[in-house]
PDB file of C-alpha atoms in Angstrom:
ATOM      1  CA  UNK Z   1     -15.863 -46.132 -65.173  1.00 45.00           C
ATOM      2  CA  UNK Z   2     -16.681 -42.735 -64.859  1.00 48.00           C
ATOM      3  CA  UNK Z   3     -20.033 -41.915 -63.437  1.00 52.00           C
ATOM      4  CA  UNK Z   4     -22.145 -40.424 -67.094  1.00 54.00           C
ATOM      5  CA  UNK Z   5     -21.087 -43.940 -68.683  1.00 52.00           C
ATOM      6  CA  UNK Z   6     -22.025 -45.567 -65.424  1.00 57.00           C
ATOM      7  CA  UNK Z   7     -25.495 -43.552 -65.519  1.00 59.00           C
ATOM      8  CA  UNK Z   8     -25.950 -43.888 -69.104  1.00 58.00           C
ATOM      9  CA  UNK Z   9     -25.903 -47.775 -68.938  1.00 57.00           C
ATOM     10  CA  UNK Z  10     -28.297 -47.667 -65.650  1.00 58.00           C
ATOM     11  CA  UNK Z  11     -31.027 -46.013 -68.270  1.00 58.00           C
ATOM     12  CA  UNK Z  12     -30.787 -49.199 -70.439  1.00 56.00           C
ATOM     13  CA  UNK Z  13     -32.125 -51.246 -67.622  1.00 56.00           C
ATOM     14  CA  UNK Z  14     -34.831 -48.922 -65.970  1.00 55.00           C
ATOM     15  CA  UNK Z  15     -36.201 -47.134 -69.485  1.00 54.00           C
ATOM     16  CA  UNK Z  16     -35.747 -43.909 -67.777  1.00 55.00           C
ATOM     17  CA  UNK Z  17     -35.093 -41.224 -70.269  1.00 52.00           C
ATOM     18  CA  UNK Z  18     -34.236 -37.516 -68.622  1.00 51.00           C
ATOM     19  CA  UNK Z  19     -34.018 -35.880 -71.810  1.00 46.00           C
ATOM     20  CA  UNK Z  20     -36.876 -36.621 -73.539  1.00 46.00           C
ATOM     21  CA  UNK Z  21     -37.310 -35.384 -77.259  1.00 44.00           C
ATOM     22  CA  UNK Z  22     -39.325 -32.775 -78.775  1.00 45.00           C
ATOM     23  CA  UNK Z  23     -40.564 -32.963 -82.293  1.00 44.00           C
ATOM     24  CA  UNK Z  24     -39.049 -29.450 -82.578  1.00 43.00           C
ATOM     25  CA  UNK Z  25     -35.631 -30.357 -82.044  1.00 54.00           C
ATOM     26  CA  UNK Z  26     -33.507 -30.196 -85.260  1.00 72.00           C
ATOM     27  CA  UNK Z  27     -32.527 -32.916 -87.178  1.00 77.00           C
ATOM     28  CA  UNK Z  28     -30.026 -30.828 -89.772  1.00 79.00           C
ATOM     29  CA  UNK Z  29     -28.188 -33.744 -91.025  1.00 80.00           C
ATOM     30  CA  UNK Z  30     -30.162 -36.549 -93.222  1.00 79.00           C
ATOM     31  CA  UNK Z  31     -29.193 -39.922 -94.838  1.00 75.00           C
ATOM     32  CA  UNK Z  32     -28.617 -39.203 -98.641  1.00 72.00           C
ATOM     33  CA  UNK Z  33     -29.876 -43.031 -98.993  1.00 67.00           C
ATOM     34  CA  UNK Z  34     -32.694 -43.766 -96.790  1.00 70.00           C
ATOM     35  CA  UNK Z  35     -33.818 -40.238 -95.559  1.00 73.00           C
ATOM     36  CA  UNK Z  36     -32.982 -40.766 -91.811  1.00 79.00           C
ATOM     37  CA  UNK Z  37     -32.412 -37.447 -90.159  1.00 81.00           C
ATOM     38  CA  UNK Z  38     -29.762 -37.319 -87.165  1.00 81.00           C
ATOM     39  CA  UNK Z  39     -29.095 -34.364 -84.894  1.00 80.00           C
ATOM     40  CA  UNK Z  40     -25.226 -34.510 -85.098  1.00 80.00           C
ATOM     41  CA  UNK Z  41     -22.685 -35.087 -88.246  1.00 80.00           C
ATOM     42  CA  UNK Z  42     -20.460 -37.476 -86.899  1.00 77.00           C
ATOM     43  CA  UNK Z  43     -23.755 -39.656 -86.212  1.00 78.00           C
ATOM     44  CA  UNK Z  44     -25.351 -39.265 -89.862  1.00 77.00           C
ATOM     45  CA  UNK Z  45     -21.391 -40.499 -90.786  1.00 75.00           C
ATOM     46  CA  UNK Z  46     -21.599 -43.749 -88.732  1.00 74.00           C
ATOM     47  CA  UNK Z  47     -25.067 -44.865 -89.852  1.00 73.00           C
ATOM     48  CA  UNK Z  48     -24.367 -44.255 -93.784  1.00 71.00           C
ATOM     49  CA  UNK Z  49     -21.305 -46.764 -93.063  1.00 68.00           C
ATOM     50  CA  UNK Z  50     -24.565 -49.212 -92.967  1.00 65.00           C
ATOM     51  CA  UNK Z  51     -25.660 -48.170 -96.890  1.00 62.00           C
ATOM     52  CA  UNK Z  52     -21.922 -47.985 -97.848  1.00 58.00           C
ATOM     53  CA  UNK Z  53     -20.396 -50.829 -96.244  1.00 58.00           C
ATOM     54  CA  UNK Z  54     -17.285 -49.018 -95.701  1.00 62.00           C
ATOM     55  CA  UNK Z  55     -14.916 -50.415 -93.155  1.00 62.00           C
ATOM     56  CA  UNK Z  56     -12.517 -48.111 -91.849  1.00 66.00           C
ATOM     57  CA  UNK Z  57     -10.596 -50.291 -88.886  1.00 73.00           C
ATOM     58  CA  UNK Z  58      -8.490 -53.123 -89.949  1.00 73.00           C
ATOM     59  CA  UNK Z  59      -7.549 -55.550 -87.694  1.00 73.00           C
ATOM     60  CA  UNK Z  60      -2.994 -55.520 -88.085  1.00 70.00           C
ATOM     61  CA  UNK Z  61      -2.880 -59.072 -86.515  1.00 66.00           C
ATOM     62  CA  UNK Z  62      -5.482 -61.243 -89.012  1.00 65.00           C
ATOM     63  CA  UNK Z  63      -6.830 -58.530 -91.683  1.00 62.00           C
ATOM     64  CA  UNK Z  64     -10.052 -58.768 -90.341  1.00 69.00           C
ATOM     65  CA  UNK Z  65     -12.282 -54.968 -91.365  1.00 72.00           C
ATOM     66  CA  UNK Z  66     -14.928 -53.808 -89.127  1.00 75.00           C
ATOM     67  CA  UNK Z  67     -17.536 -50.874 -89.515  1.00 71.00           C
ATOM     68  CA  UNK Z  68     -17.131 -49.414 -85.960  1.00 73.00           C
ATOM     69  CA  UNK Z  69     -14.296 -48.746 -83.597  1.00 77.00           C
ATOM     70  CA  UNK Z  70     -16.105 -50.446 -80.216  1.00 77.00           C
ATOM     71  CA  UNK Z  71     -16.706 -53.834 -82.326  1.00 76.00           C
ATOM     72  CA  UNK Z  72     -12.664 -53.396 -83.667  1.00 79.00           C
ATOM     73  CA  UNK Z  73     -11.744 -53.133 -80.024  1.00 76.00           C
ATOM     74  CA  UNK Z  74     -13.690 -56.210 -79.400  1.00 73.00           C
ATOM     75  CA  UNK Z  75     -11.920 -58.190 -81.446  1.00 74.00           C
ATOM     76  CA  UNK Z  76      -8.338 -56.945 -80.819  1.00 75.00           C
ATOM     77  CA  UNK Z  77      -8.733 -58.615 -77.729  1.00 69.00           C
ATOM     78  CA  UNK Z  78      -9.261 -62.387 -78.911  1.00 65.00           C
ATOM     79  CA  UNK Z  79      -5.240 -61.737 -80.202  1.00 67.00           C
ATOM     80  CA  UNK Z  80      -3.938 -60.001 -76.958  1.00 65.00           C
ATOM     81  CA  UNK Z  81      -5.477 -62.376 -74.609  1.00 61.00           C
ATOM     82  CA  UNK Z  82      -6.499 -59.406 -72.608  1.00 66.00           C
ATOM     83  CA  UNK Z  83     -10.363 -59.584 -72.135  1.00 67.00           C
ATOM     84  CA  UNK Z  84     -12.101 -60.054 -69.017  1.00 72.00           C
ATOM     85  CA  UNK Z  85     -13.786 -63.616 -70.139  1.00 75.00           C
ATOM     86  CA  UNK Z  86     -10.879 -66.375 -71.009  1.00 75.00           C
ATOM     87  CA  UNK Z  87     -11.260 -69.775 -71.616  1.00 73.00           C
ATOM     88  CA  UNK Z  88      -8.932 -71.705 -69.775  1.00 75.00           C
ATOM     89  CA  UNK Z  89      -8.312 -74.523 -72.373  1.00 74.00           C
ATOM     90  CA  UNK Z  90      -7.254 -72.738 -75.112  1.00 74.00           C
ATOM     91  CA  UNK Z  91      -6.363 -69.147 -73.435  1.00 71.00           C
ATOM     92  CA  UNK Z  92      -8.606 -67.843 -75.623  1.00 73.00           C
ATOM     93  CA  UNK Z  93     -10.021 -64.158 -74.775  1.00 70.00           C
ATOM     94  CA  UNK Z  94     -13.535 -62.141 -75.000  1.00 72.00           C
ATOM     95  CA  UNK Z  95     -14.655 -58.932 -74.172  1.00 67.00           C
ATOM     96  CA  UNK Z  96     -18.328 -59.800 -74.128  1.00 71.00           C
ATOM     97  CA  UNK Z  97     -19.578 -62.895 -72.114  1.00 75.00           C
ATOM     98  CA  UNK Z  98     -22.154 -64.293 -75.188  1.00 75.00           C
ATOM     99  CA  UNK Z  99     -18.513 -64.411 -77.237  1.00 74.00           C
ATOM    100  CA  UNK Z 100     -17.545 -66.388 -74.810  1.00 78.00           C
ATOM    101  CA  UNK Z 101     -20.449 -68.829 -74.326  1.00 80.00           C
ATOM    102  CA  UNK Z 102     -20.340 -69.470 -78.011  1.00 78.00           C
ATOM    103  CA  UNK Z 103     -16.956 -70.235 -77.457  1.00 78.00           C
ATOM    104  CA  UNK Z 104     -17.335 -72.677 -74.612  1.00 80.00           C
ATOM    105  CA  UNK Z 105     -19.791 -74.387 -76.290  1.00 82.00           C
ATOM    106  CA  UNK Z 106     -17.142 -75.761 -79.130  1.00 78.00           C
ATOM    107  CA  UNK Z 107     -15.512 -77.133 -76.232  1.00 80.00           C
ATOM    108  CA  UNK Z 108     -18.504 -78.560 -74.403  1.00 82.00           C
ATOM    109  CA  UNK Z 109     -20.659 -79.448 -77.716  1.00 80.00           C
ATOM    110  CA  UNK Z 110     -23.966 -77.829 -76.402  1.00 85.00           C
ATOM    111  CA  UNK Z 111     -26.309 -77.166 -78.971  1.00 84.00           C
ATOM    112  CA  UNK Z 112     -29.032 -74.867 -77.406  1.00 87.00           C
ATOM    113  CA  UNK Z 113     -30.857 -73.296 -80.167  1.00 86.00           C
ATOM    114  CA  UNK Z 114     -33.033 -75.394 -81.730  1.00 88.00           C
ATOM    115  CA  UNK Z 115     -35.447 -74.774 -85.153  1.00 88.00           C
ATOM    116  CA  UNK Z 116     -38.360 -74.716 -84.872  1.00 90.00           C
ATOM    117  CA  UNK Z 117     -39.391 -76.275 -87.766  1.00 87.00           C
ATOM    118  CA  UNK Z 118     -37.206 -79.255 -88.435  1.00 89.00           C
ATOM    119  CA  UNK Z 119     -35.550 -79.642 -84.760  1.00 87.00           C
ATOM    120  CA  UNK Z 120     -31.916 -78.939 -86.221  1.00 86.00           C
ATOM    121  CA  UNK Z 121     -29.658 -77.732 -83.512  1.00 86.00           C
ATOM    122  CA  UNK Z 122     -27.260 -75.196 -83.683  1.00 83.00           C
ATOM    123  CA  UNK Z 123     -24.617 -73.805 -81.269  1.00 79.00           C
ATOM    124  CA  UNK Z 124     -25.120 -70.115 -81.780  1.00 80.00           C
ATOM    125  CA  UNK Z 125     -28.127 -67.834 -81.968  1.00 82.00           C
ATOM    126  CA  UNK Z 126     -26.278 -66.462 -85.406  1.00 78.00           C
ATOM    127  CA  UNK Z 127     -26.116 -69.731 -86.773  1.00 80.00           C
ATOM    128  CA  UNK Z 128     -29.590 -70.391 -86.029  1.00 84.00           C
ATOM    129  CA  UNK Z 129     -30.639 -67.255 -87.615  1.00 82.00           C
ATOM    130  CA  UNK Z 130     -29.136 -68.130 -90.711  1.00 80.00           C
ATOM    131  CA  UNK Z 131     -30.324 -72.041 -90.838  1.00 83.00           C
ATOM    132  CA  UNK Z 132     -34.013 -70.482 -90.402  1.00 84.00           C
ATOM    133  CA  UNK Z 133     -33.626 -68.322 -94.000  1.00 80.00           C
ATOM    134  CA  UNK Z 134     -33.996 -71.895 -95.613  1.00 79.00           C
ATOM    135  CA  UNK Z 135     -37.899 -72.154 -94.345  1.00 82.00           C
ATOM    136  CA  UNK Z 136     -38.119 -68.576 -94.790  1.00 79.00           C
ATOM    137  CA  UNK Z 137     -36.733 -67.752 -98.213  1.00 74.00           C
ATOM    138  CA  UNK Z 138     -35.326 -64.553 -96.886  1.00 70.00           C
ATOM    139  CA  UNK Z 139     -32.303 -63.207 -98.829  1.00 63.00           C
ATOM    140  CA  UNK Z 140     -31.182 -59.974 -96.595  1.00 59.00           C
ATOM    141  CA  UNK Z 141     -27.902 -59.506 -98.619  1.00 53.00           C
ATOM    142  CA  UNK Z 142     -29.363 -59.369-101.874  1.00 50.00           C
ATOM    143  CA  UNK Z 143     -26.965 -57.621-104.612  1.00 48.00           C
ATOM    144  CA  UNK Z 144     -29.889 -54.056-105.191  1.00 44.00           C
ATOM    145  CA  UNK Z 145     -29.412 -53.650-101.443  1.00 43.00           C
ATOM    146  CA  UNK Z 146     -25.928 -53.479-101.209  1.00 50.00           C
ATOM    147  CA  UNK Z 147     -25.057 -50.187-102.559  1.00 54.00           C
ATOM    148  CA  UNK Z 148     -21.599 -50.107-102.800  1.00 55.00           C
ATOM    149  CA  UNK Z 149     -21.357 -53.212-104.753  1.00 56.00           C
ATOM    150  CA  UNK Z 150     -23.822 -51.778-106.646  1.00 56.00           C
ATOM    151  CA  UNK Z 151     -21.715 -48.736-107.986  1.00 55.00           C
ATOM    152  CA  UNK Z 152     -19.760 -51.065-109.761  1.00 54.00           C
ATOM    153  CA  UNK Z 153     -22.524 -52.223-112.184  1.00 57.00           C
ATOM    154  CA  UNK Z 154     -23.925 -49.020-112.370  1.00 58.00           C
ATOM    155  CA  UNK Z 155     -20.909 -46.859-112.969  1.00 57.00           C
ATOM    156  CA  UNK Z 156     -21.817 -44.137-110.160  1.00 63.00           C
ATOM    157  CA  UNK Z 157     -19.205 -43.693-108.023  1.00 67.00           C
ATOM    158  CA  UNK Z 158     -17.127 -40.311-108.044  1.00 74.00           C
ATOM    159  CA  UNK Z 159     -14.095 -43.303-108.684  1.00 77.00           C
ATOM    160  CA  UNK Z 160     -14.053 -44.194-112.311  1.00 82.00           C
ATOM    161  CA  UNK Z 161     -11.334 -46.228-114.202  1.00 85.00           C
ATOM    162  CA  UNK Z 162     -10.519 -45.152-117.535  1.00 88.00           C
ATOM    163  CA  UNK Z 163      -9.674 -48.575-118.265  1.00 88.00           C
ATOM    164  CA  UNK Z 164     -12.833 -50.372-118.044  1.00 86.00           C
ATOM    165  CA  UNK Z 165     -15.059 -48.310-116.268  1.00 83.00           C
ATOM    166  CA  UNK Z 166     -15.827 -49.415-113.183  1.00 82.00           C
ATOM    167  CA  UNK Z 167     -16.608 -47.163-110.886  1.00 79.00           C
ATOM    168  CA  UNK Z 168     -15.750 -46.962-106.727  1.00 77.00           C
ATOM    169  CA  UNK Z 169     -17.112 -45.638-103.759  1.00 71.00           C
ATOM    170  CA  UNK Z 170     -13.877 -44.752-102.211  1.00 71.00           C
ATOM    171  CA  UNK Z 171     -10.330 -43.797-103.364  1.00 74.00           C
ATOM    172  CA  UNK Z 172      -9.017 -46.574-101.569  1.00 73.00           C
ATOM    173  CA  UNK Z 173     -11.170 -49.312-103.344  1.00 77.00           C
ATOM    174  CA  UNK Z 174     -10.283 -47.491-106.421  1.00 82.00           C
ATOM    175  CA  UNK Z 175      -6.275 -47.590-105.516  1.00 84.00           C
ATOM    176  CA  UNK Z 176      -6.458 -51.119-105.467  1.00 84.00           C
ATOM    177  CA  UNK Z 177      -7.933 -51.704-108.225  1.00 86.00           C
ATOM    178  CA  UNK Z 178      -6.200 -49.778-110.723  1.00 89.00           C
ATOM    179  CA  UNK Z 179      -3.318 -52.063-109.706  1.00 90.00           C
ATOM    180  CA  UNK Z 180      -5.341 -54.776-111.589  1.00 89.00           C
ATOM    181  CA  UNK Z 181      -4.352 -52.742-114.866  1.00 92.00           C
ATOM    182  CA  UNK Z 182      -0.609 -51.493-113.904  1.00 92.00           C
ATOM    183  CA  UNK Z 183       0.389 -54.570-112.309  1.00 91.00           C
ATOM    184  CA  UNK Z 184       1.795 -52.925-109.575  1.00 91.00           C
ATOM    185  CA  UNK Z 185       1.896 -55.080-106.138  1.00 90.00           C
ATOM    186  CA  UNK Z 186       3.402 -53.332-103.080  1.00 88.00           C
ATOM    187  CA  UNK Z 187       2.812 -56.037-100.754  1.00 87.00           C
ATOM    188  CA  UNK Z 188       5.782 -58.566-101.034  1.00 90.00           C
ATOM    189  CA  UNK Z 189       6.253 -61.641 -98.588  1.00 90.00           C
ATOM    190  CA  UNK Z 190       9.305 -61.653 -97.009  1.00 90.00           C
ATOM    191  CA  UNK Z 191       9.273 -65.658 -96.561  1.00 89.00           C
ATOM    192  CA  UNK Z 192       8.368 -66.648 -99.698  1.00 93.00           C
ATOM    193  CA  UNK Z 193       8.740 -63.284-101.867  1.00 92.00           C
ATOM    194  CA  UNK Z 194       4.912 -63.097-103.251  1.00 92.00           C
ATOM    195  CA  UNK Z 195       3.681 -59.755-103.853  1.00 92.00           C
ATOM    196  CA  UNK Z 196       0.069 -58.421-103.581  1.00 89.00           C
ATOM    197  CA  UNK Z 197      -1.905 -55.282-104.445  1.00 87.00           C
ATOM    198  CA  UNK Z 198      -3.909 -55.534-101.831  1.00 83.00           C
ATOM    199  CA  UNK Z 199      -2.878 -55.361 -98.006  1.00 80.00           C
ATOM    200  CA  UNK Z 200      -5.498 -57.497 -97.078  1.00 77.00           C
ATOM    201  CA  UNK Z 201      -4.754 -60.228 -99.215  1.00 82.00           C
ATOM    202  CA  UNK Z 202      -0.766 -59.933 -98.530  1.00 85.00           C
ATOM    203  CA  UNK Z 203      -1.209 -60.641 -94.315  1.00 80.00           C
ATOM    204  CA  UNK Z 204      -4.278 -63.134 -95.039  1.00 80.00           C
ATOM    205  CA  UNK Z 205      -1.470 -65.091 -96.821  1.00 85.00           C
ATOM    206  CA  UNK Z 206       1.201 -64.528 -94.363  1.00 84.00           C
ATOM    207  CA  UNK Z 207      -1.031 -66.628 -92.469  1.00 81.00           C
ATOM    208  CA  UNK Z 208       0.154 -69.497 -94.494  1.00 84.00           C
ATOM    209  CA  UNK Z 209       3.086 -69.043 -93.301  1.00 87.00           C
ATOM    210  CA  UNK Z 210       2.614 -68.497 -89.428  1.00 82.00           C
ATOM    211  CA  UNK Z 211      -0.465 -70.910 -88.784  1.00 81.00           C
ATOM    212  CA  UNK Z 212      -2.966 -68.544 -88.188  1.00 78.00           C
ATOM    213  CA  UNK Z 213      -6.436 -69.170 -88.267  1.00 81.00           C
ATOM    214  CA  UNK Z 214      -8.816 -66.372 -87.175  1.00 78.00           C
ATOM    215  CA  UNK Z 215     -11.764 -66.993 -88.207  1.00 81.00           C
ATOM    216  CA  UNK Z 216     -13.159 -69.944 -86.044  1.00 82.00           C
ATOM    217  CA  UNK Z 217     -16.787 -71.744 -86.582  1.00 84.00           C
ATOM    218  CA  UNK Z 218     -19.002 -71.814 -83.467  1.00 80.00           C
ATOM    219  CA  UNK Z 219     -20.661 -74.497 -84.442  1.00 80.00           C
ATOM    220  CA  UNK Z 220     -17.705 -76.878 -84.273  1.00 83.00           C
ATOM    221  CA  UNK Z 221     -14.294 -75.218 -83.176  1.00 80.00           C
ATOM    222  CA  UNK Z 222     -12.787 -75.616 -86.694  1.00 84.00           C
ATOM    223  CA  UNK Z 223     -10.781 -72.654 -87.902  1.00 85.00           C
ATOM    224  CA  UNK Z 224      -9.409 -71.102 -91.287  1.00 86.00           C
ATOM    225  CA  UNK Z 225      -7.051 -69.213 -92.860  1.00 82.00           C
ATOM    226  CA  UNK Z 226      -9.932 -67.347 -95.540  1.00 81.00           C
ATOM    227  CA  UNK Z 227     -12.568 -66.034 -94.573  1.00 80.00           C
ATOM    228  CA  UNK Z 228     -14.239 -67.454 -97.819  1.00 81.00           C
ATOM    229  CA  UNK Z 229     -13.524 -70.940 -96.864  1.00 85.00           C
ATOM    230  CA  UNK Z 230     -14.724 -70.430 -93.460  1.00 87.00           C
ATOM    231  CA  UNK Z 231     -18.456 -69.023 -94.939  1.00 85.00           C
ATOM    232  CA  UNK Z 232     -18.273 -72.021 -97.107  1.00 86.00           C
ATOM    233  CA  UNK Z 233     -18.429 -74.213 -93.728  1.00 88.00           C
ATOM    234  CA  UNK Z 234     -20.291 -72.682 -92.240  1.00 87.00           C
ATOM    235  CA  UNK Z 235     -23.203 -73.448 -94.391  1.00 86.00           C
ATOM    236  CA  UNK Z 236     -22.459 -76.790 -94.004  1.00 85.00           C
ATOM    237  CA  UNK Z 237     -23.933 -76.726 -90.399  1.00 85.00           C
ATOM    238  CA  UNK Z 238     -26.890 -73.992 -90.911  1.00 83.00           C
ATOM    239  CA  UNK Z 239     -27.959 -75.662 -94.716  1.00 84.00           C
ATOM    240  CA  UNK Z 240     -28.076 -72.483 -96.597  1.00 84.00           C
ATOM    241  CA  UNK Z 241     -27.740 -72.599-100.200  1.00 84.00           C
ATOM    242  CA  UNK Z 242     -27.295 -69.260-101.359  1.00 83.00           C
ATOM    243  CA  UNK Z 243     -25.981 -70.185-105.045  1.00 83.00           C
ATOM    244  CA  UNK Z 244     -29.521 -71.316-107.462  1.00 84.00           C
ATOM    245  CA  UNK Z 245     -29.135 -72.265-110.759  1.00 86.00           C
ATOM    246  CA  UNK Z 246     -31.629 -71.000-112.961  1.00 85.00           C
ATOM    247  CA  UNK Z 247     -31.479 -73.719-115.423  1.00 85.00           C
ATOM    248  CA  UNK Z 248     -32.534 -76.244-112.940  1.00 88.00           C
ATOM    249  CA  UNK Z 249     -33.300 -74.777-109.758  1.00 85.00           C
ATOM    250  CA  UNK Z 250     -30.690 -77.122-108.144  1.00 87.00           C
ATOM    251  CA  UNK Z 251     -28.944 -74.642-104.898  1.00 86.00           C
ATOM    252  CA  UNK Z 252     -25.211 -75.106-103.576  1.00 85.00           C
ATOM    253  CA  UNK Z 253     -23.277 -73.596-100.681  1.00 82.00           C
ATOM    254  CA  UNK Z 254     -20.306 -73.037-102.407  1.00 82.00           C
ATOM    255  CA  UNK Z 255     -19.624 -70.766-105.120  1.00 81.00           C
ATOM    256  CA  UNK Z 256     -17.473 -72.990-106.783  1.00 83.00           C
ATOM    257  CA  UNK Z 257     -19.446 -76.438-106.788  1.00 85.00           C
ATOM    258  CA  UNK Z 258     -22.090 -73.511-108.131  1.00 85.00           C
ATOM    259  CA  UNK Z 259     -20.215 -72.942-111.493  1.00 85.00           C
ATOM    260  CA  UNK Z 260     -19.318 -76.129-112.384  1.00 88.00           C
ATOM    261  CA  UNK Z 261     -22.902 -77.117-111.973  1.00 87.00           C
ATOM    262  CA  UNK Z 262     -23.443 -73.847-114.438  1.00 85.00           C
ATOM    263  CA  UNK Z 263     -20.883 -75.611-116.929  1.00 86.00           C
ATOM    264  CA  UNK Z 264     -23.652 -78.813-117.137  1.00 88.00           C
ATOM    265  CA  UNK Z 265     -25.899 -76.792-118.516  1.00 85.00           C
ATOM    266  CA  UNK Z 266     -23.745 -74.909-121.670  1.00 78.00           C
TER     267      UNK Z 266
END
């Protein structure tokens, strides 16, 4: 490690800060969304990733997308084996040691992190921040604050279908789904000779073919093929119910046990 990096991460320890800011240093570049000035492009392009949700590094092995290149990296290792924390039972590998703890504890069934307000215990401090949102009421993911979702209600991306109007952030989004209306899919399975539109979708069901299951709950070691079916469990351990019907009131984990419940009503 060379000795800046080295010196860099001693700062985070000892709060020592040699180049301290002045309030007339320039901030040129500012957020278009929330107003956040930054003193460099390339940084005012990484944080509006956060408004946009744009994820430009796609993991070849499992399909997984991720927002930034270090927490890509991250992950590439749990398929090459090659980080520096590996679990001998399984052989699986981590490039940060609280991966691997959360890990471990699948294996060992430790349950450290504990609620506060009705004593449920969960494995991970993730999993326990998501179990507290049912005291709390907090919905951080709410559909207004996710602004590229948003463009397609609204119709203000620069992407616009002439076919039904929906409108896209980016020209890949858009790409894809203009197949929806051509009914062109690229992406054929060589095993079973499916085709796809999207890329995403065509390796997460190669996975069907090969085994795979990357996405693996901390809470109990149990692993899936889709990452939808994976959220879906975990709720089952943290309790959330982010699906309310507004008939009843009645809440479900699961999107579809959701709709039929809707289908009660009409």
């Amino acid at each position: 490690m060379g000795h800046s990096f080295l010196n860099r991460h001693i700062r985070s320890h000892s709060g020592h800060k040699p180049y301290e800011y002045h309030e007339y240093e320039e901030k040129p570049y500012k957020c278009k969304e929330c107003g956040e000035a930054f003193s460099y492009r390339k940084s005012v392009h990484r944080h509006e990733r956060t408004h946009t949700g744009e994820r430009s590094y796609e993991c070849k092995e499992c399909g997984k997308a991720f927002t930034w290149l270090t927490t890509f990296q991250r992950h590439t290792i749990t398929h090459t084996g090659e980080g520096p924390y590996k679990w001998k039972e399984c052989g699986k590998a981590f490039s940060c040691s609280t991966s691997f703890q959360a890990h471990e504890r699948t294996h060992t069934g430790e349950k450290p992190f504990i609620c506060k307000k009705c004593g449920k215990s969960l494995r991970s401090p993730l999993g326990l921040q998501i179990h507290e949102r049912n005291h709390t009421g907090e919905k951080p993911y709410e559909c207004k604050h996710v602004r590229t979702h948003m463009i397609m209600h609204t119709g203000d991306g620069p992407y616009k279908c002439k076919e039904c109007g929906k409108a896209f952030n980016f020209p890949s989004s858009f790409r894809i789904h203009q197949r929806t209306h051509t009914g062109e899919k690229p992406y054929e399975c060589k095993q079973c000779g499916r085709a796809f539109s999207c890329y995403t979708y065509f390796r997460t069901h190669e996975k069907t073919h090969t085994g795979e299951k990357p996405y693996e709950c901390t809470e109990c070691g149990k692993a899936f093929i889709y990452r939808t079916t994976f959220r879906g469990h975990v709720r089952i351990h943290t309790g959330e119910k982010p699906y309310k019907c507004r008939e009843c009131g009645k809440a479900f984990s699961r999107p579809n046990s959701f709709r039929r419940h809707e289908r009660s009503h009409t």
